[in-house]
Each structure stands twice: as structure tokens, then as C-alpha cells.
Amino acid sequence: MELLAHVKKIYFNKDNLSDADMQISRKMSVFEGCTARSILTLTSGAFLVGFAKFLGASNQISGIISAIPVLAGIIMAFSPIVFEKMENRKFITCLFCFIGRLLLGMMIIIPFIKSSQVFQLSLLIAVFFIANLLIAFTLPASQTWILDITPEKIRGVYFGRRESIVLGAVTIITLVMGQVLDRYEKHGEMLTGFIILYIFVICAAIANFILFTNIKEPYNKLAKNRVSFKYIFTIPLKNNVYMIVVLLMALWNIGFQLAARFTSVYMVSHLKLGYSLITIMTVLASITSVLSVRWWGRLADKKSWLYLIKLMVVIQIICFFIWFFINRNTLFLLPIAHILSGAAISGINISINNIQYTFSPKENKTIYMGFSSAVNGIFGFCGTLAGAYFIKNTDTLGYNAAGFTIENMQMIFLTAGVLLMGCLIVIRMLKKFEEYATVQT
């Protein structure tokens, strides 16, 4: 009985939180963010591609696996159906996040299963997909939870400081793990390096669960109008203006995901870069994101969100064109590509969210945002599949012009840049409805 009472007190709060409770919870959230982001970084990008290729995955399969989190994000459109019916969301959120992150760490068991290469890769895909599905399902609830314990007047300062601390911690951890993998790879003991990495992920998952559990959740009042499965799709489809926004999201995700998931594959497989250097490049992009996002916010306030997203799309197009020219002889372009990518993504993230919010009607904004999440996931994953199909069928493709070698992955980067130009046309279409967006907000 005492155990049940303790569990009820932790996970099923019915009282309003004091200022002190929320302050402590916000501090706890910073450390929770460090563990969560570390797990995300160590089980994605070059680390994930390296593990998949260790199991025998081809370049196209590695790219598809790295895009699984995008596909899993579709479930975010449906999670409000469940969470809007719950007064307390903490228990499900903590449990699903823990199981998902623990599964990511348990992927290290796969190499020890004596079976065919196909079975091992199939198991990797299945476990990775289920893990990301569980984590993505809780994302809307966890984001709302943290926002609820952070007063609006301090959100900018708090989340800026939180992001800086999280980035600093993740930078140190990823650099260390990159060194570990490089050291064991040189000695021909790659499996040992991955064992150390995934054991750390398991420990981080346990620590994350403890920290997450100690963040107090405010009592959630149930919505008067229940969200239904039918309305998630029918309401946005009837709004012609919002469907232009959806078209913009679809074009962006197809173009971006066509190539973005293969940058890590390209660095590992074609450029043969060490994990330490790849990690440094990733950190460089992250630092650029954190430093530039405030400037982009001010620019959007001065101009508009459509102006900002147009600028970010142009920067990303330039970034992909730079990737087209990167080979073993032009590695000096790598930092430039990562800096531009980091700057573009930070601006894209805030502008996409605000444009979706701005162009959706006052009523049912959650449904519109959820619909966009589903579209982003579907078209983003289709973009990656298209990239994988291209790589598979052009494996022997190669050109040499004036001593400059062009391979199939470089063609993917060039194609992605050209496709993203379509976003600029749609943005021009949306400009005609800016007055409509002003009315909605």
C-alpha cells in the first residue's frame, strides 16, 4: 500500500505546483536533457551508420535506417488522441521514454546473435523503429510538460541556457566516444568500441528515467472537445491556405531528407573519416545552431517568418551544392558545409513551427500541427527512400572532369539542392496570404 501511495504521489499529481517545485523541476530538466540528447546523438548520425555498416549494411540501407526517426515521427499526429484524455501524462511519458531509450542501448546484443546478416539488420531496423516510435509518441506531452513548468516571461532565457548546457555536455560525451571508437577501430576491435558506447547509452537511459521521474508534472485539465481520429485528417484538408503550408513542408522534407541522411554515410564510407573528426564537424554545426538561432528570431521579428524561411532554404541549397564539391581533395569545405547546415537548420526549425502555427486557424491548432507532423514524416521518409533507391541503382556511376571526381552520392546532394528551389516558389505563393495569417494569430 505504501508503494502504491508513493507511485501515485510521484506520477499522478492532483495539486497545483508551487514556484519552488517548478524551479527545482526546471533545474532537473536541464540534466534530463543532457542524458536524453546524449542518447540521441550516440544512436544516430555517424555512430548509427558505423554500427549498421559493422553489421554489414550497404550505403543505401544505412541511409534508410538513419531516417527511421523521421518516419516514427508520424505517430506524433495521433498522440493527442490519447494524451488529451489523460489528466496525468507523466507515468506513460516516463515509461515509454525509458523503454525506448533502453531499447536503443540494447541494440548492442544484435552482433552476438548467431544468425544471418539479413536477420541481424532486420532486427536492428525493427528495434530502432520501435524505440523511436515510443519516444516520438511521448514528445508532444513531454514538450508541453516542460513548457507548463516554465513561465512565459523566462522561457527565452531558460531554454537558451538549457540548450547551452545540454550542448556542452553532449559535445564532451560525443568527442570522448568518438575517440573511443577510433582507438578500437585502429586495433581491429570495433565491436569492443561499440560495446562501450552502448553500455554508456544503457546507463544514460537509467539516469534519464530517474531524472525524468523527479520532474514534477502540473495537473492537466481535460479538454472540453475531445480529439478524434477523423478530425485529424478532415479539418486540415478543407483549409486551402493551410494546404499550401503543407505543400511547403512536403517539398522541404523531400528535398532535405533526400540527401541529409546520406551526409554521415558519405563521410564514413566514401571519405573514410574518423569518428573524432565527424564528431567535431557535428559539434561545429550544433554550436552554429545555438549561436545563430537568436539572430534568426530577431530577423523574423523585424521582417517576417516567410522571409526567414526563404533565407534558410537558400542557405541550405548552397550547403548541398558545397557537399557536391566535397571529396578527399576538398575536405577544407567540410567545416563550411557544417556551419551553413547548422545555421540553416536552426532557422528552419523555428520558422517552420511558427509558420504552421500562424497559418492555422485559432481553433484546433493542435490538430493542424499534428497533421503537419504526419506529412513531414511521410514525405521525409519517402525522400530518404528515393535517395537510397538512387544510390543502389547508380553504384557504379562516376565522372571525372578536369581531375574532379563525381560519384553517385554527390549527385544526390546536387539533386536535393535543385529540388529545394521548389520551396522558394511555394513561399512566394504564401506571401499572398500573409494578411490571412495575421488574422489567425
Coordinates of C-alpha atoms in Angstrom, one line a residue:
M1 CA 0.0 0.0 0.0
E2 CA 2.8 2.4 0.8
L3 CA 4.5 1.6 -2.5
L4 CA 1.2 2.4 -4.4
A5 CA 0.8 5.6 -2.5
H6 CA 4.4 6.6 -3.3
V7 CA 3.9 5.8 -7.0
K8 CA 0.6 7.8 -7.0
K9 CA 2.3 10.8 -5.4
I10 CA 5.1 10.8 -8.0
Y11 CA 3.2 10.1 -11.2
F12 CA -0.5 11.1 -10.5
N13 CA -0.3 14.6 -9.0
K14 CA -3.7 16.3 -8.5
D15 CA -2.4 19.5 -6.9
N16 CA -1.1 22.8 -8.3
L17 CA 2.7 23.1 -8.2
S18 CA 4.4 25.8 -6.1
D19 CA 7.0 28.1 -7.6
A20 CA 9.7 26.2 -5.7
D21 CA 8.5 22.9 -7.2
M22 CA 8.6 24.3 -10.7
Q23 CA 12.1 25.9 -10.2
I24 CA 13.5 22.6 -8.9
S25 CA 11.9 20.7 -11.8
R26 CA 13.3 23.1 -14.3
K27 CA 16.8 22.5 -12.9
M28 CA 16.2 18.8 -13.1
S29 CA 15.1 19.1 -16.7
V30 CA 18.5 20.5 -17.7
F31 CA 20.2 17.3 -16.5
E32 CA 17.5 15.2 -18.0
G33 CA 18.1 17.0 -21.3
C34 CA 21.8 16.2 -21.1
T35 CA 21.2 12.5 -20.8
A36 CA 18.4 12.4 -23.4
R37 CA 20.4 14.4 -26.0
S38 CA 23.5 12.2 -25.4
I39 CA 21.5 9.1 -26.1
L40 CA 20.0 10.7 -29.3
T41 CA 23.5 11.7 -30.5
L42 CA 25.2 8.4 -29.8
T43 CA 22.4 6.4 -31.5
S44 CA 22.1 8.4 -34.7
G45 CA 24.2 10.0 -37.4
A46 CA 27.7 8.7 -37.9
F47 CA 27.6 6.5 -34.8
L48 CA 24.5 4.7 -36.1
V49 CA 25.8 4.5 -39.7
G50 CA 29.1 3.0 -38.3
F51 CA 27.2 0.4 -36.3
A52 CA 24.9 -0.5 -39.2
K53 CA 27.9 -0.9 -41.6
F54 CA 29.6 -3.0 -38.9
L55 CA 26.6 -5.4 -39.2
G56 CA 27.0 -5.4 -43.0
A57 CA 24.6 -2.7 -44.1
S58 CA 25.1 -1.1 -47.5
N59 CA 25.2 2.6 -48.0
Q60 CA 21.5 2.8 -49.0
I61 CA 20.3 0.6 -46.1
S62 CA 22.4 2.7 -43.7
G63 CA 20.7 5.9 -45.0
I64 CA 17.3 4.3 -44.7
I65 CA 18.0 3.2 -41.1
S66 CA 19.2 6.7 -40.1
A67 CA 15.9 8.1 -41.4
I68 CA 13.7 5.9 -39.3
P69 CA 13.2 8.6 -36.6
V70 CA 11.6 10.8 -39.3
L71 CA 9.2 8.0 -40.1
A72 CA 8.5 7.3 -36.5
G73 CA 7.6 11.0 -36.0
I74 CA 4.3 10.3 -37.9
I75 CA 2.9 9.0 -34.6
M76 CA 3.0 12.4 -33.1
A77 CA -0.1 13.3 -35.1
F78 CA -2.0 10.7 -33.2
S79 CA -0.7 11.0 -29.6
P80 CA -3.0 13.9 -28.8
I81 CA -5.9 11.4 -29.1
V82 CA -4.5 9.6 -26.1
F83 CA -2.9 12.4 -24.1
E84 CA -5.9 14.8 -24.3
K85 CA -7.9 12.2 -22.4
M86 CA -5.4 12.0 -19.6
E87 CA -5.2 14.3 -16.5
N88 CA -1.8 12.9 -15.7
R89 CA 0.6 12.1 -18.6
K90 CA 3.8 11.6 -16.6
F91 CA 3.7 7.9 -16.0
I92 CA 3.2 7.0 -19.7
T93 CA 5.7 9.6 -20.8
C94 CA 8.5 8.4 -18.4
L95 CA 7.7 4.7 -19.1
F96 CA 7.7 4.9 -22.9
C97 CA 10.8 7.1 -22.9
F98 CA 12.7 4.7 -20.7
I99 CA 11.7 1.6 -22.7
G100 CA 12.5 3.4 -26.0
R101 CA 16.0 4.6 -24.8
L102 CA 16.7 1.3 -23.1
L103 CA 16.0 -0.5 -26.4
L104 CA 18.5 1.8 -28.2
G105 CA 21.2 0.6 -25.8
M106 CA 20.1 -3.0 -26.1
M107 CA 20.9 -2.9 -29.8
I108 CA 24.4 -4.0 -28.9
I109 CA 23.1 -7.5 -28.3
I110 CA 22.4 -7.9 -32.1
P111 CA 26.0 -8.7 -33.1
F112 CA 26.1 -11.6 -30.6
I113 CA 23.0 -13.3 -32.1
K114 CA 24.3 -16.1 -34.3
S115 CA 22.2 -15.7 -37.4
S116 CA 22.4 -14.4 -40.9
Q117 CA 23.4 -10.8 -41.8
V118 CA 19.9 -10.2 -43.2
F119 CA 18.3 -11.2 -39.9
Q120 CA 20.7 -9.0 -37.8
L121 CA 20.0 -6.0 -40.0
S122 CA 16.2 -6.7 -39.9
L123 CA 16.4 -6.9 -36.1
L124 CA 18.3 -3.6 -36.0
I125 CA 15.7 -1.9 -38.1
A126 CA 12.8 -3.3 -36.0
V127 CA 14.3 -2.4 -32.6
F128 CA 15.4 1.0 -33.8
F129 CA 11.9 1.7 -35.2
I130 CA 10.1 0.6 -32.1
A131 CA 12.4 2.6 -29.8
N132 CA 11.9 5.8 -31.9
L133 CA 8.1 5.1 -32.1
L134 CA 7.9 5.1 -28.3
I135 CA 9.9 8.2 -27.8
A136 CA 8.2 10.1 -30.6
F137 CA 4.8 9.2 -29.2
T138 CA 5.6 11.0 -25.9
L139 CA 7.2 14.0 -27.5
P140 CA 4.1 16.3 -27.6
A141 CA 3.3 15.5 -24.0
S142 CA 6.9 16.0 -22.7
Q143 CA 7.3 19.3 -24.6
T144 CA 4.0 20.6 -23.2
W145 CA 5.0 19.4 -19.7
I146 CA 8.3 21.3 -19.7
L147 CA 6.6 24.4 -21.1
D148 CA 3.9 24.2 -18.4
I149 CA 6.5 24.4 -15.6
T150 CA 8.3 27.4 -17.3
P151 CA 6.6 30.8 -17.0
E152 CA 6.3 32.5 -20.4
K153 CA 8.4 35.5 -19.2
I154 CA 11.5 33.4 -18.6
R155 CA 11.2 30.8 -21.4
G156 CA 13.6 32.5 -23.8
V157 CA 16.3 32.8 -21.1
Y158 CA 15.7 29.4 -19.6
F159 CA 15.6 27.4 -22.8
G160 CA 18.6 29.3 -24.2
R161 CA 20.6 28.5 -21.0
R162 CA 19.3 24.9 -21.0
E163 CA 20.3 24.4 -24.6
S164 CA 23.8 25.7 -24.0
I165 CA 24.4 23.4 -21.0
V166 CA 23.0 20.4 -22.9
L167 CA 25.1 21.1 -25.9
G168 CA 28.3 21.5 -23.8
A169 CA 27.6 18.1 -22.1
V170 CA 26.8 16.3 -25.3
T171 CA 29.9 17.8 -27.0
I172 CA 32.2 16.3 -24.4
I173 CA 30.5 13.0 -24.4
T174 CA 30.4 12.6 -28.2
L175 CA 34.1 13.7 -28.5
V176 CA 35.1 11.1 -25.9
M177 CA 33.0 8.3 -27.6
G178 CA 34.4 9.3 -31.0
Q179 CA 38.0 8.9 -29.6
V180 CA 37.0 5.5 -28.1
L181 CA 35.6 4.2 -31.4
D182 CA 38.6 5.5 -33.4
R183 CA 41.1 3.9 -31.0
Y184 CA 39.4 0.4 -31.1
E185 CA 39.0 0.6 -34.8
K186 CA 42.7 1.1 -35.3
H187 CA 43.3 -2.1 -33.3
G188 CA 40.7 -4.0 -35.2
E189 CA 38.4 -4.3 -32.2
M190 CA 35.4 -2.3 -33.4
L191 CA 32.9 -4.4 -31.6
T192 CA 34.6 -3.6 -28.2
G193 CA 34.2 0.1 -29.0
F194 CA 30.5 -0.3 -29.8
I195 CA 30.1 -2.3 -26.6
I196 CA 31.5 0.6 -24.5
L197 CA 29.3 3.1 -26.4
Y198 CA 26.0 1.2 -26.0
I199 CA 26.7 0.3 -22.3
F200 CA 27.0 4.1 -21.8
V201 CA 23.7 4.5 -23.6
I202 CA 22.0 2.0 -21.2
C203 CA 23.5 3.8 -18.2
A204 CA 22.3 7.1 -19.6
A205 CA 18.8 5.7 -20.1
I206 CA 18.6 4.6 -16.5
A207 CA 19.9 8.0 -15.3
N208 CA 17.4 9.8 -17.6
F209 CA 14.5 7.8 -16.2
I210 CA 15.4 8.8 -12.6
L211 CA 15.8 12.4 -13.6
F212 CA 12.6 12.5 -15.6
T213 CA 10.7 10.9 -12.7
N214 CA 11.9 13.6 -10.4
I215 CA 10.5 16.4 -12.6
K216 CA 7.0 17.3 -11.2
E217 CA 4.1 17.5 -13.6
P218 CA 1.3 20.1 -13.2
Y219 CA -2.3 18.8 -13.1
N220 CA -3.7 18.8 -16.6
K221 CA -7.3 19.9 -17.2
L222 CA -9.1 17.8 -19.7
A223 CA -10.1 19.5 -22.9
K224 CA -13.8 20.1 -23.4
N225 CA -13.7 19.0 -27.1
R226 CA -12.2 15.5 -27.5
V227 CA -9.8 15.0 -30.4
S228 CA -11.0 12.3 -32.8
F229 CA -9.1 10.3 -35.4
K230 CA -11.4 11.6 -38.1
Y231 CA -10.8 15.3 -37.4
I232 CA -7.0 14.9 -37.5
F233 CA -7.3 14.5 -41.3
T234 CA -10.6 16.0 -42.5
I235 CA -10.2 19.5 -40.9
P236 CA -6.8 20.5 -42.4
L237 CA -7.7 19.1 -45.8
K238 CA -10.6 21.5 -46.1
N239 CA -8.4 24.6 -45.5
N240 CA -6.9 25.6 -48.9
V241 CA -4.5 28.2 -47.4
Y242 CA -3.1 25.7 -44.9
M243 CA -2.6 23.1 -47.6
I244 CA -0.1 25.5 -49.3
V245 CA 1.8 25.4 -46.0
V246 CA 1.6 21.6 -46.1
L247 CA 2.9 21.7 -49.7
L248 CA 5.9 23.7 -48.5
M249 CA 6.6 21.2 -45.7
A250 CA 6.3 18.3 -48.1
L251 CA 8.8 19.9 -50.6
W252 CA 11.2 20.8 -47.9
N253 CA 11.2 17.3 -46.4
I254 CA 11.5 15.5 -49.7
G255 CA 14.5 17.7 -50.8
F256 CA 16.2 17.9 -47.4
Q257 CA 15.8 14.2 -46.4
L258 CA 16.8 13.1 -49.9
A259 CA 20.4 14.0 -49.1
A260 CA 20.7 14.9 -45.4
R261 CA 20.6 11.3 -44.1
F262 CA 23.4 10.4 -46.5
T263 CA 26.0 13.0 -45.4
S264 CA 27.0 10.7 -42.5
V265 CA 27.1 7.7 -44.8
Y266 CA 29.3 9.8 -47.3
M267 CA 31.7 10.8 -44.5
V268 CA 32.0 7.2 -43.2
S269 CA 32.0 5.2 -46.4
H270 CA 33.4 7.5 -49.2
L271 CA 35.6 10.0 -47.4
K272 CA 36.8 7.4 -44.8
L273 CA 36.8 10.0 -42.0
G274 CA 37.5 9.0 -38.4
Y275 CA 34.7 9.3 -35.8
S276 CA 36.6 12.0 -33.9
L277 CA 36.6 14.3 -37.0
I278 CA 33.0 13.6 -37.8
T279 CA 32.0 14.4 -34.2
I280 CA 33.9 17.6 -34.3
M281 CA 32.0 18.6 -37.5
T282 CA 28.7 17.7 -35.9
V283 CA 29.6 19.8 -32.8
L284 CA 30.5 22.7 -35.1
A285 CA 27.1 22.5 -36.7
S286 CA 25.4 22.4 -33.3
I287 CA 27.3 25.3 -31.9
T288 CA 26.4 27.3 -35.0
S289 CA 22.7 26.4 -34.5
V290 CA 22.7 27.6 -30.9
L291 CA 24.6 30.9 -31.7
S292 CA 22.6 31.7 -34.8
V293 CA 19.0 30.9 -33.6
R294 CA 18.7 34.2 -31.6
W295 CA 19.7 36.2 -34.6
W296 CA 17.2 34.4 -36.8
G297 CA 14.4 35.1 -34.2
R298 CA 15.2 38.8 -34.3
L299 CA 15.3 38.8 -38.1
A300 CA 11.9 37.2 -38.2
D301 CA 10.5 39.8 -35.8
K302 CA 11.9 42.6 -38.0
K303 CA 10.9 41.1 -41.4
S304 CA 8.6 38.0 -41.3
W305 CA 8.7 34.3 -40.8
L306 CA 8.3 33.8 -44.5
Y307 CA 11.3 36.0 -45.1
L308 CA 13.3 33.9 -42.7
I309 CA 12.4 30.5 -44.1
K310 CA 13.2 31.8 -47.6
L311 CA 16.6 32.8 -46.4
M312 CA 17.2 29.5 -44.7
V313 CA 16.1 27.5 -47.7
V314 CA 18.7 29.4 -49.8
I315 CA 21.4 28.7 -47.3
Q316 CA 20.5 25.0 -47.3
I317 CA 20.6 25.0 -51.1
I318 CA 24.1 26.5 -51.0
C319 CA 25.1 23.9 -48.3
F320 CA 24.1 21.0 -50.5
F321 CA 25.9 22.5 -53.5
I322 CA 29.0 22.6 -51.3
W323 CA 28.6 19.0 -50.4
F324 CA 28.5 18.2 -54.1
F325 CA 32.1 19.5 -54.4
I326 CA 33.5 17.7 -51.3
N327 CA 35.8 14.8 -51.9
R328 CA 39.1 13.6 -50.4
N329 CA 40.9 16.5 -52.0
T330 CA 38.5 19.2 -50.9
L331 CA 38.0 18.4 -47.2
F332 CA 38.6 22.0 -46.3
L333 CA 35.0 22.6 -47.4
L334 CA 33.6 20.3 -44.7
P335 CA 33.6 23.0 -41.9
I336 CA 31.9 25.4 -44.2
A337 CA 29.2 22.9 -45.1
H338 CA 28.5 22.1 -41.5
I339 CA 28.4 25.7 -40.4
L340 CA 25.9 26.6 -43.1
S341 CA 23.9 23.5 -42.3
G342 CA 23.8 24.3 -38.6
A343 CA 22.7 27.9 -39.3
A344 CA 20.0 26.8 -41.8
I345 CA 18.5 24.1 -39.6
S346 CA 18.2 26.4 -36.5
G347 CA 16.3 28.9 -38.6
I348 CA 14.2 26.3 -40.4
N349 CA 13.1 24.7 -37.1
I350 CA 11.8 27.9 -35.6
S351 CA 10.3 29.3 -38.8
I352 CA 8.5 26.1 -39.8
N353 CA 6.9 25.8 -36.3
N354 CA 5.8 29.5 -36.4
I355 CA 4.5 29.4 -40.0
Q356 CA 2.5 26.3 -39.2
Y357 CA 1.1 27.9 -36.1
T358 CA 0.5 31.3 -37.8
F359 CA -1.4 29.9 -40.9
S360 CA -3.6 27.5 -38.8
P361 CA -7.0 28.8 -37.6
K362 CA -7.4 29.9 -34.0
E363 CA -9.5 26.7 -33.3
N364 CA -7.9 23.3 -33.5
K365 CA -4.3 24.4 -33.8
T366 CA -3.2 21.1 -32.2
I367 CA -4.9 19.1 -35.0
Y368 CA -3.3 21.2 -37.7
M369 CA 0.1 20.9 -36.2
G370 CA -0.3 17.2 -35.8
F371 CA -1.4 16.8 -39.4
S372 CA 1.8 18.7 -40.5
S373 CA 3.9 16.3 -38.4
A374 CA 2.4 13.3 -40.2
V375 CA 3.0 14.9 -43.6
N376 CA 6.6 15.8 -42.6
G377 CA 7.3 12.2 -41.5
I378 CA 5.7 10.6 -44.6
F379 CA 7.4 12.8 -47.2
G380 CA 10.7 13.0 -45.3
F381 CA 11.0 9.2 -45.2
C382 CA 9.9 9.0 -48.9
G383 CA 12.7 11.4 -49.7
T384 CA 15.3 9.1 -48.0
L385 CA 13.9 6.1 -49.8
A386 CA 14.3 7.9 -53.1
G387 CA 17.9 8.7 -52.2
A388 CA 18.5 5.1 -51.2
Y389 CA 17.0 3.8 -54.5
F390 CA 19.2 6.3 -56.5
I391 CA 22.3 5.1 -54.7
K392 CA 21.5 1.5 -55.2
N393 CA 20.9 1.8 -58.9
T394 CA 23.9 4.2 -59.6
D395 CA 26.5 2.4 -57.5
T396 CA 29.0 2.4 -60.5
L397 CA 28.1 5.9 -61.6
G398 CA 31.1 8.2 -61.7
Y399 CA 32.5 11.0 -63.7
N400 CA 35.9 12.7 -63.9
A401 CA 36.1 16.2 -65.2
A402 CA 39.4 18.1 -65.2
G403 CA 40.6 15.9 -62.3
F404 CA 37.4 16.4 -60.3
T405 CA 35.7 13.1 -59.5
I406 CA 31.9 13.0 -59.2
E407 CA 30.2 9.9 -57.6
N408 CA 26.6 9.0 -57.0
M409 CA 26.2 10.5 -53.6
Q410 CA 27.5 13.8 -54.8
M411 CA 24.7 13.7 -57.4
I412 CA 22.2 13.2 -54.6
F413 CA 23.4 16.4 -52.9
L414 CA 23.1 18.3 -56.2
T415 CA 19.6 17.0 -56.9
A416 CA 18.5 17.9 -53.3
G417 CA 19.7 21.5 -53.8
V418 CA 17.7 21.7 -57.1
L419 CA 14.6 20.2 -55.5
L420 CA 14.6 22.7 -52.6
M421 CA 14.3 25.5 -55.2
G422 CA 10.7 24.5 -55.4
C423 CA 10.2 25.7 -51.8
L424 CA 11.0 29.3 -53.0
I425 CA 8.1 29.1 -55.4
V426 CA 5.7 28.0 -52.7
I427 CA 6.9 30.6 -50.3
R428 CA 6.1 33.3 -53.0
M429 CA 2.5 31.8 -53.1
L430 CA 2.2 32.0 -49.3
K431 CA 3.2 35.7 -49.4
K432 CA -0.2 36.5 -50.9
F433 CA -1.9 35.1 -47.7
E434 CA 0.1 36.9 -45.0
E435 CA -2.9 39.1 -44.1
Y436 CA -4.9 35.9 -43.6
A437 CA -2.2 34.6 -41.3
T438 CA -2.2 37.8 -39.3
V439 CA -6.0 37.4 -38.7
Q440 CA -5.5 33.8 -37.4
T441 CA -2.9 34.9 -34.8

